[in-house]
Amino acid sequence: MSARTGQDLSTYGALWQQSVTDLPGFWRGVWDFFNLDAIAETPLAAGDSAVLADDSMPGAVWFPEVKLNYVDAILRHAGLPGEAIVGLDEDGNRCAITWAELPTRVGAVAHALREAGVGVGDVVAAYLPDLPETVIAFLATASLGAIWSGCGQDYAPEGAAGRLAQLDPKVLISAAGYRYNGRDIDKRAESVELASLLGENLTHIMVGDPGAHSVTRWSDIVADTDHLPEPLKVPFDHPLWVLFSSGTTGKPKGIVHGHGGVVLEHLKAAAIQSDLTEQSVFFWQTALSWMMWNYQVAGLLVGARIITYSGSALYPDADRLWQIVEGERVTFFGTSPGQLQASRKGNLHPGTDHDLSSLTLLGSTGSTLAADLFDWVDDNVKAGLPISSISGGTDVVSAFAGGSTGVPVVAGELSTRYLGVALESWSPSGEPLVDEVGEMVITAPMPSMPVMFWNDHTGERYRNAYFTHTWEGEGPAKPVWRHGDWVTVTDRGSLVIHGRSDATLNRHGIRMGSADIYEIVEGIPEIAEAFVLGVDGPPGKYWMPLFVTLVPGAEFTDELTSRVASEVKQKLSPRHVPDEIVVAPGIPHTRTGKKLEVPVTAILAGRSEVNIDPKSVDDYALIDWYADQGRKHRW
């Protein structure tokens, strides 16, 4: 880009600025850097309109003449030596697929899908753990121009059908079961039940022993090594997969992403932002229902080895994942603040107890990573280890911001905005803010923004999800993507995420972020997790309870209550101190681990229109407990 602009782009800040000022130039640069002409039907034409023909949001038109296939971007690495995908489980069982084996595995499954009538635009549904077979099934689906959509087996059949049945799939691929928290979970009967909920003419393929159930065996399919994949070139925005929203505020929405946008965004995120190469080993502990599963597969785009893990991150304790990092010589380990918090509260010392010399980058997402956990990693995992705390989402199946090679890491912050992401913090009137809390907005399109929502023929649901926020005064001249987070963009270009803006704590006109409170409270040794809500009552009334769960063996005493309040007051402000602190039997989360601040706030306020899909919550019984707390509260 320096040659194109004549500017000095030697610093990250200058490169970021140019990447969002000249979108066609930046994304052409990404295309050329990764030699994507080699996998496209024809070389990319000259001119900015060949890259971005329309920059409207929603409705941006990227690479209008390009045809390619996501799978070609992976299979061009098939000549590499060694392993491409490694599968592990709780018991330490290990299997692997080499780069040399990858084409025949993908080809065999693609052939079976084709024989089952799967063609361009058809849907293949998955009900699977995080297995190497899951990756193969996805690649086989995508190679045909068919559409992939998956759901983890922690969902009951009815919950999975609430998502997958919307898509009218032709094939279901499930697993006979998996091991979790030290128990064997048999999913054969539930898989068959799900198949019956998805349609009468469905082909059902099962990984593992189906027992007495009459289904197609995965092992029979992959035993056929006579078929090589022939990925079909499809338009840039041809649907690759459908991911689903959490479903905590209504029926889960199917979010569709295209082949080309995902290839570009994931190559950028993996290779440029995270420095993954053919020598890397990439392990992000995840599940099929979470977009981080899709993000992890991106390691294959750069020729890295990826690690799949079927099991609990905390069984028998938080050390399990550190054992994997050591045993597989992982270079980039992605985890959650919860696992890091459990490691700290379990008094683990991974850097002393394990050989982590291969580890060069630690990733974290799912919620804000508190500053004290940055310090814990430095002291107990590896001194000077870069931490990439990222923020993004299912919406773009990528990250908006996070760590990046060569950008300093500051505890409690996301190091920088990712290249090509025009992220700003805005005031209520739509003015950019620096060093002040505002709404996170994206002011220019990204290639991996949704192609559409499933069955949203007018585009109304898509527009309403991101583009219809009312700004004070005149507002912006063009629609911008409002993500729903409070964020501070510092004068150094780093970010601090303060929590969901649609779950704002707004006491006496002062807006506060829940994440700031969580960082303080969850740093207290006796507190396992915190949940703070701001509930509007009659005029002039506001209730801000803090619900907490305790670590095993801890007691909720008056001294602990006083200490929590004192810590919040001293480290934040008196306004941040909750009205009361209540020990809860648990904190309700989405299936991907996000706290249900918005719907539970509405429930505590007594709003009757709240519509939570029980299958979208990790422990729906907790909802009744919180509803009871709201009824007990008296204004």
PDB file of C-alpha atoms in Angstrom, residues 121-358:
ATOM      1  CA  GLY A 121     -27.129 -24.032  -2.179  1.00  0.00           C
ATOM      2  CA  ASP A 122     -28.322 -27.094  -0.266  1.00  0.00           C
ATOM      3  CA  VAL A 123     -27.742 -27.240   3.487  1.00  0.00           C
ATOM      4  CA  VAL A 124     -25.764 -29.818   5.452  1.00  0.00           C
ATOM      5  CA  ALA A 125     -26.498 -29.677   9.178  1.00  0.00           C
ATOM      6  CA  ALA A 126     -24.083 -30.853  11.855  1.00  0.00           C
ATOM      7  CA  TYR A 127     -24.722 -31.990  15.430  1.00  0.00           C
ATOM      8  CA  LEU A 128     -21.191 -32.674  16.517  1.00  0.00           C
ATOM      9  CA  PRO A 129     -18.462 -32.076  19.104  1.00  0.00           C
ATOM     10  CA  ASP A 130     -15.199 -30.357  18.178  1.00  0.00           C
ATOM     11  CA  LEU A 131     -13.630 -33.226  16.209  1.00  0.00           C
ATOM     12  CA  PRO A 132     -11.358 -33.578  13.169  1.00  0.00           C
ATOM     13  CA  GLU A 133     -14.358 -35.232  11.459  1.00  0.00           C
ATOM     14  CA  THR A 134     -16.309 -32.006  11.994  1.00  0.00           C
ATOM     15  CA  VAL A 135     -13.721 -30.021  10.057  1.00  0.00           C
ATOM     16  CA  ILE A 136     -13.706 -32.606   7.248  1.00  0.00           C
ATOM     17  CA  ALA A 137     -17.504 -32.551   7.019  1.00  0.00           C
ATOM     18  CA  PHE A 138     -17.486 -28.763   6.747  1.00  0.00           C
ATOM     19  CA  LEU A 139     -14.822 -28.724   4.025  1.00  0.00           C
ATOM     20  CA  ALA A 140     -16.648 -31.410   2.051  1.00  0.00           C
ATOM     21  CA  THR A 141     -19.879 -29.408   2.252  1.00  0.00           C
ATOM     22  CA  ALA A 142     -18.266 -26.150   1.194  1.00  0.00           C
ATOM     23  CA  SER A 143     -16.425 -27.808  -1.689  1.00  0.00           C
ATOM     24  CA  LEU A 144     -19.800 -28.592  -3.311  1.00  0.00           C
ATOM     25  CA  GLY A 145     -21.074 -25.030  -3.011  1.00  0.00           C
ATOM     26  CA  ALA A 146     -23.457 -26.324  -0.335  1.00  0.00           C
ATOM     27  CA  ILE A 147     -24.079 -24.472   2.930  1.00  0.00           C
ATOM     28  CA  TRP A 148     -22.812 -25.632   6.312  1.00  0.00           C
ATOM     29  CA  SER A 149     -24.488 -25.051   9.657  1.00  0.00           C
ATOM     30  CA  GLY A 150     -23.583 -26.668  12.937  1.00  0.00           C
ATOM     31  CA  CYS A 151     -24.768 -27.015  16.506  1.00  0.00           C
ATOM     32  CA  GLY A 152     -22.967 -28.533  19.468  1.00  0.00           C
ATOM     33  CA  GLN A 153     -24.297 -31.693  21.077  1.00  0.00           C
ATOM     34  CA  ASP A 154     -24.796 -29.916  24.394  1.00  0.00           C
ATOM     35  CA  TYR A 155     -28.088 -28.786  22.842  1.00  0.00           C
ATOM     36  CA  ALA A 156     -31.060 -31.123  23.267  1.00  0.00           C
ATOM     37  CA  PRO A 157     -32.657 -32.212  19.975  1.00  0.00           C
ATOM     38  CA  GLU A 158     -35.488 -29.678  20.255  1.00  0.00           C
ATOM     39  CA  GLY A 159     -33.018 -26.848  20.864  1.00  0.00           C
ATOM     40  CA  ALA A 160     -30.849 -27.899  17.943  1.00  0.00           C
ATOM     41  CA  ALA A 161     -33.919 -28.194  15.719  1.00  0.00           C
ATOM     42  CA  GLY A 162     -34.943 -24.662  16.674  1.00  0.00           C
ATOM     43  CA  ARG A 163     -31.891 -23.557  14.748  1.00  0.00           C
ATOM     44  CA  LEU A 164     -31.210 -26.164  12.107  1.00  0.00           C
ATOM     45  CA  ALA A 165     -34.799 -26.882  11.050  1.00  0.00           C
ATOM     46  CA  GLN A 166     -35.061 -23.302   9.749  1.00  0.00           C
ATOM     47  CA  LEU A 167     -32.600 -24.297   7.029  1.00  0.00           C
ATOM     48  CA  ASP A 168     -34.419 -27.375   5.686  1.00  0.00           C
ATOM     49  CA  PRO A 169     -31.194 -29.413   5.483  1.00  0.00           C
ATOM     50  CA  LYS A 170     -30.749 -32.397   3.173  1.00  0.00           C
ATOM     51  CA  VAL A 171     -28.187 -34.151   5.373  1.00  0.00           C
ATOM     52  CA  LEU A 172     -27.540 -34.364   9.105  1.00  0.00           C
ATOM     53  CA  ILE A 173     -24.099 -35.396  10.348  1.00  0.00           C
ATOM     54  CA  SER A 174     -24.027 -36.284  14.043  1.00  0.00           C
ATOM     55  CA  ALA A 175     -21.849 -38.159  16.511  1.00  0.00           C
ATOM     56  CA  ALA A 176     -22.701 -41.208  18.585  1.00  0.00           C
ATOM     57  CA  GLY A 177     -21.494 -39.347  21.646  1.00  0.00           C
ATOM     58  CA  TYR A 178     -18.597 -37.733  23.432  1.00  0.00           C
ATOM     59  CA  ARG A 179     -16.950 -37.530  26.832  1.00  0.00           C
ATOM     60  CA  TYR A 180     -17.514 -34.505  29.062  1.00  0.00           C
ATOM     61  CA  ASN A 181     -16.701 -33.844  32.722  1.00  0.00           C
ATOM     62  CA  GLY A 182     -15.488 -37.410  33.078  1.00  0.00           C
ATOM     63  CA  ARG A 183     -18.712 -38.951  31.772  1.00  0.00           C
ATOM     64  CA  ASP A 184     -19.540 -40.679  28.518  1.00  0.00           C
ATOM     65  CA  ILE A 185     -22.472 -38.862  26.923  1.00  0.00           C
ATOM     66  CA  ASP A 186     -24.470 -41.116  24.577  1.00  0.00           C
ATOM     67  CA  LYS A 187     -26.087 -38.981  21.842  1.00  0.00           C
ATOM     68  CA  ARG A 188     -27.272 -41.723  19.480  1.00  0.00           C
ATOM     69  CA  ALA A 189     -30.954 -41.638  20.390  1.00  0.00           C
ATOM     70  CA  GLU A 190     -30.979 -37.853  20.534  1.00  0.00           C
ATOM     71  CA  SER A 191     -29.281 -37.664  17.137  1.00  0.00           C
ATOM     72  CA  VAL A 192     -31.983 -39.859  15.640  1.00  0.00           C
ATOM     73  CA  GLU A 193     -34.642 -37.713  17.326  1.00  0.00           C
ATOM     74  CA  LEU A 194     -33.085 -34.583  15.861  1.00  0.00           C
ATOM     75  CA  ALA A 195     -33.031 -36.181  12.411  1.00  0.00           C
ATOM     76  CA  SER A 196     -36.770 -36.828  12.703  1.00  0.00           C
ATOM     77  CA  LEU A 197     -37.338 -33.166  13.590  1.00  0.00           C
ATOM     78  CA  LEU A 198     -35.420 -31.974  10.539  1.00  0.00           C
ATOM     79  CA  GLY A 199     -37.473 -33.758   7.859  1.00  0.00           C
ATOM     80  CA  GLU A 200     -38.621 -37.069   6.494  1.00  0.00           C
ATOM     81  CA  ASN A 201     -36.240 -37.367   3.548  1.00  0.00           C
ATOM     82  CA  LEU A 202     -33.092 -36.483   5.453  1.00  0.00           C
ATOM     83  CA  THR A 203     -29.906 -38.509   5.029  1.00  0.00           C
ATOM     84  CA  HIS A 204     -28.341 -39.138   8.441  1.00  0.00           C
ATOM     85  CA  ILE A 205     -24.612 -39.831   8.798  1.00  0.00           C
ATOM     86  CA  MET A 206     -23.160 -40.705  12.203  1.00  0.00           C
ATOM     87  CA  VAL A 207     -19.577 -40.515  13.458  1.00  0.00           C
ATOM     88  CA  GLY A 208     -18.897 -43.433  15.804  1.00  0.00           C
ATOM     89  CA  ASP A 209     -20.894 -46.587  16.456  1.00  0.00           C
ATOM     90  CA  PRO A 210     -24.623 -45.978  15.825  1.00  0.00           C
ATOM     91  CA  GLY A 211     -25.573 -49.174  17.656  1.00  0.00           C
ATOM     92  CA  ALA A 212     -28.971 -50.449  16.588  1.00  0.00           C
ATOM     93  CA  HIS A 213     -29.879 -47.245  14.772  1.00  0.00           C
ATOM     94  CA  SER A 214     -30.058 -47.497  11.000  1.00  0.00           C
ATOM     95  CA  VAL A 215     -27.941 -44.627   9.721  1.00  0.00           C
ATOM     96  CA  THR A 216     -25.016 -44.186   7.357  1.00  0.00           C
ATOM     97  CA  ARG A 217     -21.725 -44.817   9.105  1.00  0.00           C
ATOM     98  CA  TRP A 218     -19.013 -42.197   8.757  1.00  0.00           C
ATOM     99  CA  SER A 219     -16.354 -44.917   8.877  1.00  0.00           C
ATOM    100  CA  ASP A 220     -17.812 -46.520   5.750  1.00  0.00           C
ATOM    101  CA  ILE A 221     -17.702 -43.204   3.902  1.00  0.00           C
ATOM    102  CA  VAL A 222     -14.081 -42.325   4.640  1.00  0.00           C
ATOM    103  CA  ALA A 223     -12.931 -45.863   3.851  1.00  0.00           C
ATOM    104  CA  ASP A 224     -13.523 -44.969   0.189  1.00  0.00           C
ATOM    105  CA  THR A 225     -10.287 -43.273  -0.910  1.00  0.00           C
ATOM    106  CA  ASP A 226     -11.021 -43.171  -4.634  1.00  0.00           C
ATOM    107  CA  HIS A 227     -12.433 -39.634  -4.741  1.00  0.00           C
ATOM    108  CA  LEU A 228     -10.538 -36.367  -4.700  1.00  0.00           C
ATOM    109  CA  PRO A 229     -12.370 -33.106  -4.010  1.00  0.00           C
ATOM    110  CA  GLU A 230     -13.225 -30.826  -6.896  1.00  0.00           C
ATOM    111  CA  PRO A 231     -14.184 -27.549  -5.201  1.00  0.00           C
ATOM    112  CA  LEU A 232     -16.745 -25.630  -7.210  1.00  0.00           C
ATOM    113  CA  LYS A 233     -15.951 -22.000  -7.973  1.00  0.00           C
ATOM    114  CA  VAL A 234     -18.819 -19.890  -6.610  1.00  0.00           C
ATOM    115  CA  PRO A 235     -19.473 -16.127  -6.509  1.00  0.00           C
ATOM    116  CA  PHE A 236     -17.594 -14.182  -3.849  1.00  0.00           C
ATOM    117  CA  ASP A 237     -20.701 -13.760  -1.675  1.00  0.00           C
ATOM    118  CA  HIS A 238     -22.091 -17.278  -2.192  1.00  0.00           C
ATOM    119  CA  PRO A 239     -23.220 -18.621   1.218  1.00  0.00           C
ATOM    120  CA  LEU A 240     -20.523 -20.599   3.007  1.00  0.00           C
ATOM    121  CA  TRP A 241     -22.204 -21.196   6.349  1.00  0.00           C
ATOM    122  CA  VAL A 242     -25.079 -20.114   8.559  1.00  0.00           C
ATOM    123  CA  LEU A 243     -24.271 -19.180  12.141  1.00  0.00           C
ATOM    124  CA  PHE A 244     -26.980 -18.451  14.683  1.00  0.00           C
ATOM    125  CA  SER A 245     -27.521 -15.629  17.132  1.00  0.00           C
ATOM    126  CA  SER A 246     -27.871 -16.634  20.770  1.00  0.00           C
ATOM    127  CA  GLY A 247     -31.666 -16.758  20.734  1.00  0.00           C
ATOM    128  CA  THR A 248     -31.894 -15.102  24.154  1.00  0.00           C
ATOM    129  CA  THR A 249     -34.299 -12.419  22.895  1.00  0.00           C
ATOM    130  CA  GLY A 250     -36.385 -14.506  20.509  1.00  0.00           C
ATOM    131  CA  LYS A 251     -36.006 -17.089  17.797  1.00  0.00           C
ATOM    132  CA  PRO A 252     -32.322 -17.545  16.839  1.00  0.00           C
ATOM    133  CA  LYS A 253     -31.433 -15.614  13.697  1.00  0.00           C
ATOM    134  CA  GLY A 254     -29.500 -17.378  10.938  1.00  0.00           C
ATOM    135  CA  ILE A 255     -26.527 -15.206   9.944  1.00  0.00           C
ATOM    136  CA  VAL A 256     -25.135 -16.029   6.496  1.00  0.00           C
ATOM    137  CA  HIS A 257     -21.518 -15.343   5.476  1.00  0.00           C
ATOM    138  CA  GLY A 258     -19.970 -15.724   2.041  1.00  0.00           C
ATOM    139  CA  HIS A 259     -16.962 -17.718   0.793  1.00  0.00           C
ATOM    140  CA  GLY A 260     -14.843 -14.781  -0.301  1.00  0.00           C
ATOM    141  CA  GLY A 261     -15.431 -12.507   2.664  1.00  0.00           C
ATOM    142  CA  VAL A 262     -14.482 -15.241   5.119  1.00  0.00           C
ATOM    143  CA  VAL A 263     -11.345 -16.179   3.177  1.00  0.00           C
ATOM    144  CA  LEU A 264     -10.119 -12.574   3.182  1.00  0.00           C
ATOM    145  CA  GLU A 265     -11.041 -11.760   6.775  1.00  0.00           C
ATOM    146  CA  HIS A 266      -9.666 -14.992   8.191  1.00  0.00           C
ATOM    147  CA  LEU A 267      -6.416 -14.820   6.255  1.00  0.00           C
ATOM    148  CA  LYS A 268      -5.961 -11.283   7.537  1.00  0.00           C
ATOM    149  CA  ALA A 269      -6.805 -12.242  11.126  1.00  0.00           C
ATOM    150  CA  ALA A 270      -4.721 -15.432  11.161  1.00  0.00           C
ATOM    151  CA  ALA A 271      -1.610 -14.418   9.251  1.00  0.00           C
ATOM    152  CA  ILE A 272      -1.360 -10.635   9.524  1.00  0.00           C
ATOM    153  CA  GLN A 273      -2.846  -9.937  12.949  1.00  0.00           C
ATOM    154  CA  SER A 274      -1.784 -13.184  14.675  1.00  0.00           C
ATOM    155  CA  ASP A 275       1.352 -14.141  12.732  1.00  0.00           C
ATOM    156  CA  LEU A 276       0.206 -17.717  12.091  1.00  0.00           C
ATOM    157  CA  THR A 277       2.349 -19.578   9.546  1.00  0.00           C
ATOM    158  CA  GLU A 278       2.888 -23.114   8.256  1.00  0.00           C
ATOM    159  CA  GLN A 279       5.054 -23.731  11.326  1.00  0.00           C
ATOM    160  CA  SER A 280       2.320 -22.713  13.779  1.00  0.00           C
ATOM    161  CA  VAL A 281       0.169 -24.921  15.989  1.00  0.00           C
ATOM    162  CA  PHE A 282      -3.183 -23.246  16.640  1.00  0.00           C
ATOM    163  CA  PHE A 283      -5.486 -24.333  19.470  1.00  0.00           C
ATOM    164  CA  TRP A 284      -8.558 -22.356  20.480  1.00  0.00           C
ATOM    165  CA  GLN A 285     -10.719 -24.288  22.903  1.00  0.00           C
ATOM    166  CA  THR A 286     -14.206 -23.975  21.461  1.00  0.00           C
ATOM    167  CA  ALA A 287     -17.409 -25.740  20.427  1.00  0.00           C
ATOM    168  CA  LEU A 288     -19.365 -26.034  17.203  1.00  0.00           C
ATOM    169  CA  SER A 289     -22.068 -23.602  18.364  1.00  0.00           C
ATOM    170  CA  TRP A 290     -19.527 -20.809  18.823  1.00  0.00           C
ATOM    171  CA  MET A 291     -18.030 -18.737  16.002  1.00  0.00           C
ATOM    172  CA  MET A 292     -14.571 -19.400  17.417  1.00  0.00           C
ATOM    173  CA  TRP A 293     -14.879 -22.897  15.920  1.00  0.00           C
ATOM    174  CA  ASN A 294     -15.084 -21.287  12.472  1.00  0.00           C
ATOM    175  CA  TYR A 295     -12.261 -18.946  13.431  1.00  0.00           C
ATOM    176  CA  GLN A 296     -10.048 -21.870  14.490  1.00  0.00           C
ATOM    177  CA  VAL A 297     -10.482 -23.604  11.115  1.00  0.00           C
ATOM    178  CA  ALA A 298      -8.860 -20.469   9.640  1.00  0.00           C
ATOM    179  CA  GLY A 299      -5.536 -21.843  10.847  1.00  0.00           C
ATOM    180  CA  LEU A 300      -5.686 -24.270   7.924  1.00  0.00           C
ATOM    181  CA  LEU A 301      -5.901 -21.328   5.501  1.00  0.00           C
ATOM    182  CA  VAL A 302      -2.280 -20.476   6.296  1.00  0.00           C
ATOM    183  CA  GLY A 303      -1.073 -24.084   6.532  1.00  0.00           C
ATOM    184  CA  ALA A 304      -0.962 -24.191  10.336  1.00  0.00           C
ATOM    185  CA  ARG A 305      -1.780 -27.322  12.315  1.00  0.00           C
ATOM    186  CA  ILE A 306      -5.016 -26.956  14.292  1.00  0.00           C
ATOM    187  CA  ILE A 307      -6.038 -28.769  17.459  1.00  0.00           C
ATOM    188  CA  THR A 308      -9.620 -29.844  18.109  1.00  0.00           C
ATOM    189  CA  TYR A 309     -10.688 -30.754  21.634  1.00  0.00           C
ATOM    190  CA  SER A 310     -13.828 -32.633  22.650  1.00  0.00           C
ATOM    191  CA  GLY A 311     -14.306 -32.154  26.363  1.00  0.00           C
ATOM    192  CA  SER A 312     -14.578 -29.712  29.222  1.00  0.00           C
ATOM    193  CA  ALA A 313     -12.027 -26.918  29.553  1.00  0.00           C
ATOM    194  CA  LEU A 314     -12.095 -27.414  33.328  1.00  0.00           C
ATOM    195  CA  TYR A 315     -12.030 -31.196  33.770  1.00  0.00           C
ATOM    196  CA  PRO A 316     -10.583 -32.464  35.955  1.00  0.00           C
ATOM    197  CA  ASP A 317      -9.428 -28.883  36.533  1.00  0.00           C
ATOM    198  CA  ALA A 318      -8.213 -25.828  34.622  1.00  0.00           C
ATOM    199  CA  ASP A 319      -4.802 -27.436  34.098  1.00  0.00           C
ATOM    200  CA  ARG A 320      -6.182 -29.705  31.355  1.00  0.00           C
ATOM    201  CA  LEU A 321      -5.758 -27.124  28.605  1.00  0.00           C
ATOM    202  CA  TRP A 322      -2.243 -26.222  29.744  1.00  0.00           C
ATOM    203  CA  GLN A 323      -1.379 -29.922  29.428  1.00  0.00           C
ATOM    204  CA  ILE A 324      -2.514 -29.777  25.804  1.00  0.00           C
ATOM    205  CA  VAL A 325      -0.469 -26.644  25.127  1.00  0.00           C
ATOM    206  CA  GLU A 326       2.621 -28.466  26.381  1.00  0.00           C
ATOM    207  CA  GLY A 327       1.899 -31.829  24.783  1.00  0.00           C
ATOM    208  CA  GLU A 328       1.088 -30.477  21.315  1.00  0.00           C
ATOM    209  CA  ARG A 329       3.735 -27.743  21.344  1.00  0.00           C
ATOM    210  CA  VAL A 330       1.013 -25.144  20.752  1.00  0.00           C
ATOM    211  CA  THR A 331       2.230 -21.763  19.513  1.00  0.00           C
ATOM    212  CA  PHE A 332      -1.097 -19.866  19.663  1.00  0.00           C
ATOM    213  CA  PHE A 333      -3.425 -20.860  22.501  1.00  0.00           C
ATOM    214  CA  GLY A 334      -6.905 -19.324  22.592  1.00  0.00           C
ATOM    215  CA  THR A 335      -9.050 -19.575  25.690  1.00  0.00           C
ATOM    216  CA  SER A 336     -11.578 -17.663  27.777  1.00  0.00           C
ATOM    217  CA  PRO A 337     -11.294 -15.307  30.744  1.00  0.00           C
ATOM    218  CA  GLY A 338     -13.174 -17.966  32.715  1.00  0.00           C
ATOM    219  CA  GLN A 339     -10.492 -20.595  32.146  1.00  0.00           C
ATOM    220  CA  LEU A 340      -7.746 -18.117  33.036  1.00  0.00           C
ATOM    221  CA  GLN A 341      -9.680 -17.044  36.122  1.00  0.00           C
ATOM    222  CA  ALA A 342     -10.112 -20.702  37.143  1.00  0.00           C
ATOM    223  CA  SER A 343      -6.384 -21.255  36.624  1.00  0.00           C
ATOM    224  CA  ARG A 344      -5.574 -18.364  38.892  1.00  0.00           C
ATOM    225  CA  LYS A 345      -8.083 -19.299  41.583  1.00  0.00           C
ATOM    226  CA  GLY A 346      -6.850 -22.893  41.395  1.00  0.00           C
ATOM    227  CA  ASN A 347      -3.377 -21.569  42.245  1.00  0.00           C
ATOM    228  CA  LEU A 348      -1.952 -23.023  39.044  1.00  0.00           C
ATOM    229  CA  HIS A 349       1.519 -22.149  37.768  1.00  0.00           C
ATOM    230  CA  PRO A 350       1.445 -23.368  34.153  1.00  0.00           C
ATOM    231  CA  GLY A 351       4.794 -21.853  33.254  1.00  0.00           C
ATOM    232  CA  THR A 352       6.510 -23.747  36.072  1.00  0.00           C
ATOM    233  CA  ASP A 353       4.567 -26.991  35.840  1.00  0.00           C
ATOM    234  CA  HIS A 354       4.694 -27.305  32.026  1.00  0.00           C
ATOM    235  CA  ASP A 355       7.129 -26.696  29.215  1.00  0.00           C
ATOM    236  CA  LEU A 356       5.454 -23.792  27.421  1.00  0.00           C
ATOM    237  CA  SER A 357       8.512 -22.754  25.447  1.00  0.00           C
ATOM    238  CA  SER A 358       6.647 -23.164  22.153  1.00  0.00           C
TER     239      SER A 358
END
